[in-house]
CSV table of C-alpha atoms and ligand atoms in Angstrom, one decimal:
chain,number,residue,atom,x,y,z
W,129,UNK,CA,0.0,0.0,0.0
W,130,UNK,CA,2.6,2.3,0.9
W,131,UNK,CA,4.7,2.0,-2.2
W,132,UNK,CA,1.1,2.9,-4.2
W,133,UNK,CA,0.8,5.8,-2.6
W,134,UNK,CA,4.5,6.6,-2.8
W,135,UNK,CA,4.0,6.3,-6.5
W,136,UNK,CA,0.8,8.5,-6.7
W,137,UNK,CA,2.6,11.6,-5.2
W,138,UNK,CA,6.1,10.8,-7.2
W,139,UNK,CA,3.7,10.7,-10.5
W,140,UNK,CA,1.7,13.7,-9.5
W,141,UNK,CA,5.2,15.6,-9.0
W,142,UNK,CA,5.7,15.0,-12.8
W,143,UNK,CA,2.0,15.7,-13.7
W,144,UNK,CA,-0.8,13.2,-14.4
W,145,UNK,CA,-0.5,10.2,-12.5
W,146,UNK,CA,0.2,7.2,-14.8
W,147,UNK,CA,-2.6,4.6,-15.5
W,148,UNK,CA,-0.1,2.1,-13.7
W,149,UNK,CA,-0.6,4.4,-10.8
W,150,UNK,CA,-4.2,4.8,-10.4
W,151,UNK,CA,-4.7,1.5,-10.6
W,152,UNK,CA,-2.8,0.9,-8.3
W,153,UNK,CA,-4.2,3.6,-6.1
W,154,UNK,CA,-7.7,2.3,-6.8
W,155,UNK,CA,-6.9,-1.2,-5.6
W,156,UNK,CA,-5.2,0.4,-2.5
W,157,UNK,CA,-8.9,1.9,-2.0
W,158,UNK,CA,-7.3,5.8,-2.4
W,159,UNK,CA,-8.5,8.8,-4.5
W,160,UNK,CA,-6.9,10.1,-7.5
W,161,UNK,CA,-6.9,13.7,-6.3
W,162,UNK,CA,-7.3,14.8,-10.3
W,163,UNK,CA,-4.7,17.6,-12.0
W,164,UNK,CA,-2.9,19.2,-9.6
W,165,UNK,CA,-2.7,22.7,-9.4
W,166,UNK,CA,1.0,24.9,-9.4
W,167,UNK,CA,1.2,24.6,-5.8
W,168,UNK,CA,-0.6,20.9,-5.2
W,169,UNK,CA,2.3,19.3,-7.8
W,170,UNK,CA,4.9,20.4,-5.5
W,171,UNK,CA,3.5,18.6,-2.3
W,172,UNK,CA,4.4,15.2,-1.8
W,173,UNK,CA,3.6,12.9,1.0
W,174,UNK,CA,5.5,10.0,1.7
W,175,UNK,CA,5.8,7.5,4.6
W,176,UNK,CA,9.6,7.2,5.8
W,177,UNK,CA,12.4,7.7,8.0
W,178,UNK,CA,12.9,11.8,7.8
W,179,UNK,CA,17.0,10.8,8.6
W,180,UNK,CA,17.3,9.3,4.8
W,181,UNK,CA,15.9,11.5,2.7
W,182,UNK,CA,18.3,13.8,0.1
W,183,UNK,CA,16.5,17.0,0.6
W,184,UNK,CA,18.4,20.1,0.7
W,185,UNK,CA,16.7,20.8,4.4
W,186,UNK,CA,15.4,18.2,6.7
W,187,UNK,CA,12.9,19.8,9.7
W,188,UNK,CA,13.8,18.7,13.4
W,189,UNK,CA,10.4,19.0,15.7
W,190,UNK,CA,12.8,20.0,18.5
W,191,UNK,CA,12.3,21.5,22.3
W,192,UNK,CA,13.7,24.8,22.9
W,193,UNK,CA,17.2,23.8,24.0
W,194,UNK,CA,18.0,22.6,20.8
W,195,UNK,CA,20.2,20.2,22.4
W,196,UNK,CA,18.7,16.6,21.1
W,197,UNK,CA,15.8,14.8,22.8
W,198,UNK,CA,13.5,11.8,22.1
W,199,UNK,CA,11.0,11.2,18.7
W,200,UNK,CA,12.2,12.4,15.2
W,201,UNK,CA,14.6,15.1,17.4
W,202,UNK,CA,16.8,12.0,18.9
W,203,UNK,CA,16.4,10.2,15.2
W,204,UNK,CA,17.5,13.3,13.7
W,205,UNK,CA,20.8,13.7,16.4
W,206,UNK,CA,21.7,9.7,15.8
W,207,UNK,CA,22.2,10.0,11.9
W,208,UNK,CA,24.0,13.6,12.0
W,209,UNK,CA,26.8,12.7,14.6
W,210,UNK,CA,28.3,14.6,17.4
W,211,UNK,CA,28.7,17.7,15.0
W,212,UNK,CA,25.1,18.9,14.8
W,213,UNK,CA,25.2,18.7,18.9
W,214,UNK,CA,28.2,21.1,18.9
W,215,UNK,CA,26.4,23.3,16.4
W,216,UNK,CA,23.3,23.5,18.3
W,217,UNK,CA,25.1,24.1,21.1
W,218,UNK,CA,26.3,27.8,19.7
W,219,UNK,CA,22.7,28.2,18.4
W,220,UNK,CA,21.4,29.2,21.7
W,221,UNK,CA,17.6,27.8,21.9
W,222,UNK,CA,14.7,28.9,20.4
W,223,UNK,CA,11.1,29.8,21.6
W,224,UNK,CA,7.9,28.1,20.8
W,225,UNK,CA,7.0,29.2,16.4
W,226,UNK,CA,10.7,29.8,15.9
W,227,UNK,CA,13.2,28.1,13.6
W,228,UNK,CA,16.5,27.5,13.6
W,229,UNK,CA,19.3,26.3,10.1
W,230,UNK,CA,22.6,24.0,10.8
W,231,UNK,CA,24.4,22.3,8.8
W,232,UNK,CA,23.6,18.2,8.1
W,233,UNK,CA,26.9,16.7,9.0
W,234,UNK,CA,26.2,12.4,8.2
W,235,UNK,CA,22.6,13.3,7.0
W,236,UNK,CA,22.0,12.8,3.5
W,237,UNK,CA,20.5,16.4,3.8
W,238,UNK,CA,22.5,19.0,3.4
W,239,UNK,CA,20.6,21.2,6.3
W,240,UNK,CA,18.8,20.8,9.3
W,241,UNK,CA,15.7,23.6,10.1
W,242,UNK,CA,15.0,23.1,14.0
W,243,UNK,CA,12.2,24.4,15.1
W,244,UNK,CA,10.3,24.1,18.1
W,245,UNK,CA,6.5,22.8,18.0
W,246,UNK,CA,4.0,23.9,20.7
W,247,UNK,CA,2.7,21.7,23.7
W,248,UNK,CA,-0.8,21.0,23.6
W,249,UNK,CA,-2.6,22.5,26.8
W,250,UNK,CA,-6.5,22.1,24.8
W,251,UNK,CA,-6.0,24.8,22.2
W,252,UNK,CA,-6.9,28.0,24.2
W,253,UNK,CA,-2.8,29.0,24.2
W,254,UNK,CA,-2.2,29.7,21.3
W,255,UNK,CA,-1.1,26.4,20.0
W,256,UNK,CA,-2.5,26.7,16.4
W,257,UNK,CA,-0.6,30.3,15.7
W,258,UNK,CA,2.0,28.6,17.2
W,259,UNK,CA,2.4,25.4,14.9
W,260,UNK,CA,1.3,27.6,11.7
W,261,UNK,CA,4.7,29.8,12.8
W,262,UNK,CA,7.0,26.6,12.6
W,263,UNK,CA,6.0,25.7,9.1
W,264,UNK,CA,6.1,29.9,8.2
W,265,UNK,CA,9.4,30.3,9.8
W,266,UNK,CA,10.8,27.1,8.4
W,267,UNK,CA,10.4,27.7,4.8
W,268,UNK,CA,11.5,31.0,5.2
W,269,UNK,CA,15.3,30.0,6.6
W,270,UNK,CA,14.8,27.8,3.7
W,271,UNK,CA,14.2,30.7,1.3
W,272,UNK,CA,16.7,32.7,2.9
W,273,UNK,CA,19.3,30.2,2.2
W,274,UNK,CA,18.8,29.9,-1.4
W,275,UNK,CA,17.3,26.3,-0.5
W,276,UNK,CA,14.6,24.6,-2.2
W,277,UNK,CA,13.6,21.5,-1.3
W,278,UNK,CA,12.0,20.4,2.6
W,279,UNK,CA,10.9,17.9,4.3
W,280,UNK,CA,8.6,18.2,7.6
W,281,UNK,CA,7.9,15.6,10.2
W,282,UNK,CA,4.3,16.3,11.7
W,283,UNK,CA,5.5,18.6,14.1
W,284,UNK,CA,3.8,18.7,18.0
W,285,UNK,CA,1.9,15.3,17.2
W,286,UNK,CA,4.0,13.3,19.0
W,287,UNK,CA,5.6,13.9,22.8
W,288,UNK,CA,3.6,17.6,22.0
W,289,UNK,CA,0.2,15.4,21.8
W,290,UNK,CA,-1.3,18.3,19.6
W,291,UNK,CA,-4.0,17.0,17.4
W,292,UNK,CA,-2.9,15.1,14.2
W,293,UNK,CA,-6.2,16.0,12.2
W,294,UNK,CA,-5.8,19.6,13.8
W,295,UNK,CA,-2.1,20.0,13.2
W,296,UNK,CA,-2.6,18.5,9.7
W,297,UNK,CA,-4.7,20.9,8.7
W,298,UNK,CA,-2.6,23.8,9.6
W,299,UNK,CA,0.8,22.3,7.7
W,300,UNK,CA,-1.1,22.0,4.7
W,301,UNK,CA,-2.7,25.8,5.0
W,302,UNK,CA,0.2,27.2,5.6
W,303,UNK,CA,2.6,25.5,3.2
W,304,UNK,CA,0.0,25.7,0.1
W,305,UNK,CA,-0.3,29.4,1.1
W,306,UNK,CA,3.6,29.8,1.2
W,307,UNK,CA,4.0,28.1,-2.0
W,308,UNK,CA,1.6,30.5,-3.9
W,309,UNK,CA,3.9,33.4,-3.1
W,310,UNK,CA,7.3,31.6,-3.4
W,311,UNK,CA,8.2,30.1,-6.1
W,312,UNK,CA,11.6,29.5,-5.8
W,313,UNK,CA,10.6,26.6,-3.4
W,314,UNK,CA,10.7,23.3,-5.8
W,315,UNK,CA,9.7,20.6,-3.2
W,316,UNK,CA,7.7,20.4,0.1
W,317,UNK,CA,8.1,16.6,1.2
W,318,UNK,CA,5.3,15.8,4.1
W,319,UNK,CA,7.4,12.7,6.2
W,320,UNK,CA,4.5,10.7,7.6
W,321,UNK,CA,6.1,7.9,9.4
W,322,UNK,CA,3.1,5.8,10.6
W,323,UNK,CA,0.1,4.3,7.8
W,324,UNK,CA,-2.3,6.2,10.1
W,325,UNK,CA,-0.5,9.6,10.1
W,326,UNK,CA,0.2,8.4,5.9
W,327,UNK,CA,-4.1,7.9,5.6
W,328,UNK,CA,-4.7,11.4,7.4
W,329,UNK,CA,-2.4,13.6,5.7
W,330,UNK,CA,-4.1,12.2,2.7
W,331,UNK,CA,-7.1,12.9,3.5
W,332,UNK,CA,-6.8,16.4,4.1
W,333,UNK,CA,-5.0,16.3,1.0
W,334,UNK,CA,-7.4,15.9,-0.9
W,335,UNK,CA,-10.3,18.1,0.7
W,336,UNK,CA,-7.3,20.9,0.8
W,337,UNK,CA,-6.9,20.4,-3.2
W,338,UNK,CA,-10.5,20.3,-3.8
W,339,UNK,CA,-10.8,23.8,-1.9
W,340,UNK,CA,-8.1,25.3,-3.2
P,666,AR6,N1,11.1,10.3,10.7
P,666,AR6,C1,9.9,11.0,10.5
P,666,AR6,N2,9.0,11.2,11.5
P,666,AR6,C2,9.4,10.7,12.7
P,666,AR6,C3,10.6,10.0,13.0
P,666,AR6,C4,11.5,9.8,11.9
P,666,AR6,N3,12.6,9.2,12.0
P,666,AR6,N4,10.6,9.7,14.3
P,666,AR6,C5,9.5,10.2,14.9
P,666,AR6,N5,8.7,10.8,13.9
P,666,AR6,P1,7.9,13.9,18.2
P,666,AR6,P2,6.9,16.6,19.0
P,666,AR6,C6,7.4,11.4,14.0
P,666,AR6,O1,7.5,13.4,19.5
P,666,AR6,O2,5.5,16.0,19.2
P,666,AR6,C7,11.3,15.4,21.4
P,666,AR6,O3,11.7,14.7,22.5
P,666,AR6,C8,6.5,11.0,15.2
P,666,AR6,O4,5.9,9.7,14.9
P,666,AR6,O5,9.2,13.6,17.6
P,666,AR6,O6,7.0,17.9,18.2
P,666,AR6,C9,11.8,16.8,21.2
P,666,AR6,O7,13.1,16.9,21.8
P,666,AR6,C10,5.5,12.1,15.1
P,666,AR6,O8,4.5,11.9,14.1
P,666,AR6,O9,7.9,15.6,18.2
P,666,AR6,C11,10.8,17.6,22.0
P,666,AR6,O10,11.1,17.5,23.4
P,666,AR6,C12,6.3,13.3,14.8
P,666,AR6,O11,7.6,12.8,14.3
P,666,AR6,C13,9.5,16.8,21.8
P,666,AR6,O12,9.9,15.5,21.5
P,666,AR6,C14,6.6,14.3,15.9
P,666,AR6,O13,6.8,13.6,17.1
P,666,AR6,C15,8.8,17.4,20.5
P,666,AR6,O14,7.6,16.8,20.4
């Protein structure tokens, strides 16, 4: 299943979806989403371990030492090496929204953007401005850096415990409404890295591209 729906987004990237592809997509019992728009075709949503991907910047969902920790922020530390702690290290933190570039070290990315997801504490404080500031603040160290390809874990869904439908939502607001205005950005990878984050950011997919 997951290797269909790899193939749907890889096709879509190029355009149409081949026939080999919606087939396989029907018999997976997924939706063709249809032509994709200018901003749609570079969205792609993949299931995966964030640490192996060749993008020009990976995204850390870090705390605000910067200094390592558990989830995708430990994964991230294991496959860099000692160097990205001693980078972090001049860095000097960063509050909740922020975001933070280093360099990659062993990662085959190139760049790591840190950037530190709120805590979930029922939505009254400010959590959704929050997480809609990490994706905003990520692509634009990406921009800034003449970058232009990203992937993002789902940031704050994890240890953060903020909703996944909730947090999905915002990641693919904000990053279809970045992508309208930037065009130097080529590639925005979604890393899902469970089938039931893969089914949800699919999902809202979809009804995103429908409304858009
Ligand atoms: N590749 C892609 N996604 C991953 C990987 C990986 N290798 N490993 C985990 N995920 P979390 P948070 C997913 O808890 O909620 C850390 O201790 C994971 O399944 O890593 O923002 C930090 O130091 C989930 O979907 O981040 C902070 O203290 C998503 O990444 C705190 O956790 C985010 O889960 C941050 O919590």
């Amino acid at each position: 299943m997951t290797d269909c729906i790899n193939e749907l987004w890889f096709s879509a990237n190029l355009g149409v979806p081949s026939r080999k592809a919606r087939r396989a997509v029907r018999r997976a019992g997924l939706r063709y989403h249809g032509a994709m728009s200018n901003v749609d075709h570079r969205i792609k949503i993949m299931l995966g371990d964030i640490t192996r991907l060749e993008v020009d910047a990976i995204v850390n969902a870090a705390n605000s030492a910067l200094l390592g920790g558990g989830g995708v922020d430990g994964a991230i530390h294991r496959a860099a090496g000692p160097e990205l702690l001693a980078e972090c290290r001049t860095v000097g933190g960063a509050n909740a929204g922020e975001a933070k570039i280093t360099r990659g070290y062993r990662l085959p990315a190139r760049h790591v953007i840190h950037t530190v997801g709120p805590i979930w504490r029922g939505g009254s404080k400010n959590e959704d401005a929050l997480l809609e500031q990490c994706y905003r603040n990520s692509l634009a160290r990406l921009v800034e850096n003449n970058l232009e390809t990203i992937a993002f874990p789902a940031i704050s869904t994890g240890v953060y415990r903020f909703p996944l439908e909730r947090a999905t939502r915002i990641a693919f607001a904000t990053v279809r409404d970045v992508l309208e205005h930037q065009s130097s950005i080529k590639q925005v990878t979604f890393c899902c890295f469970s089938e039931h984050d893969l089914h949800m950011y699919e999902r809202i997919a979809s009804e995103s591209a429908t409304a858009g």
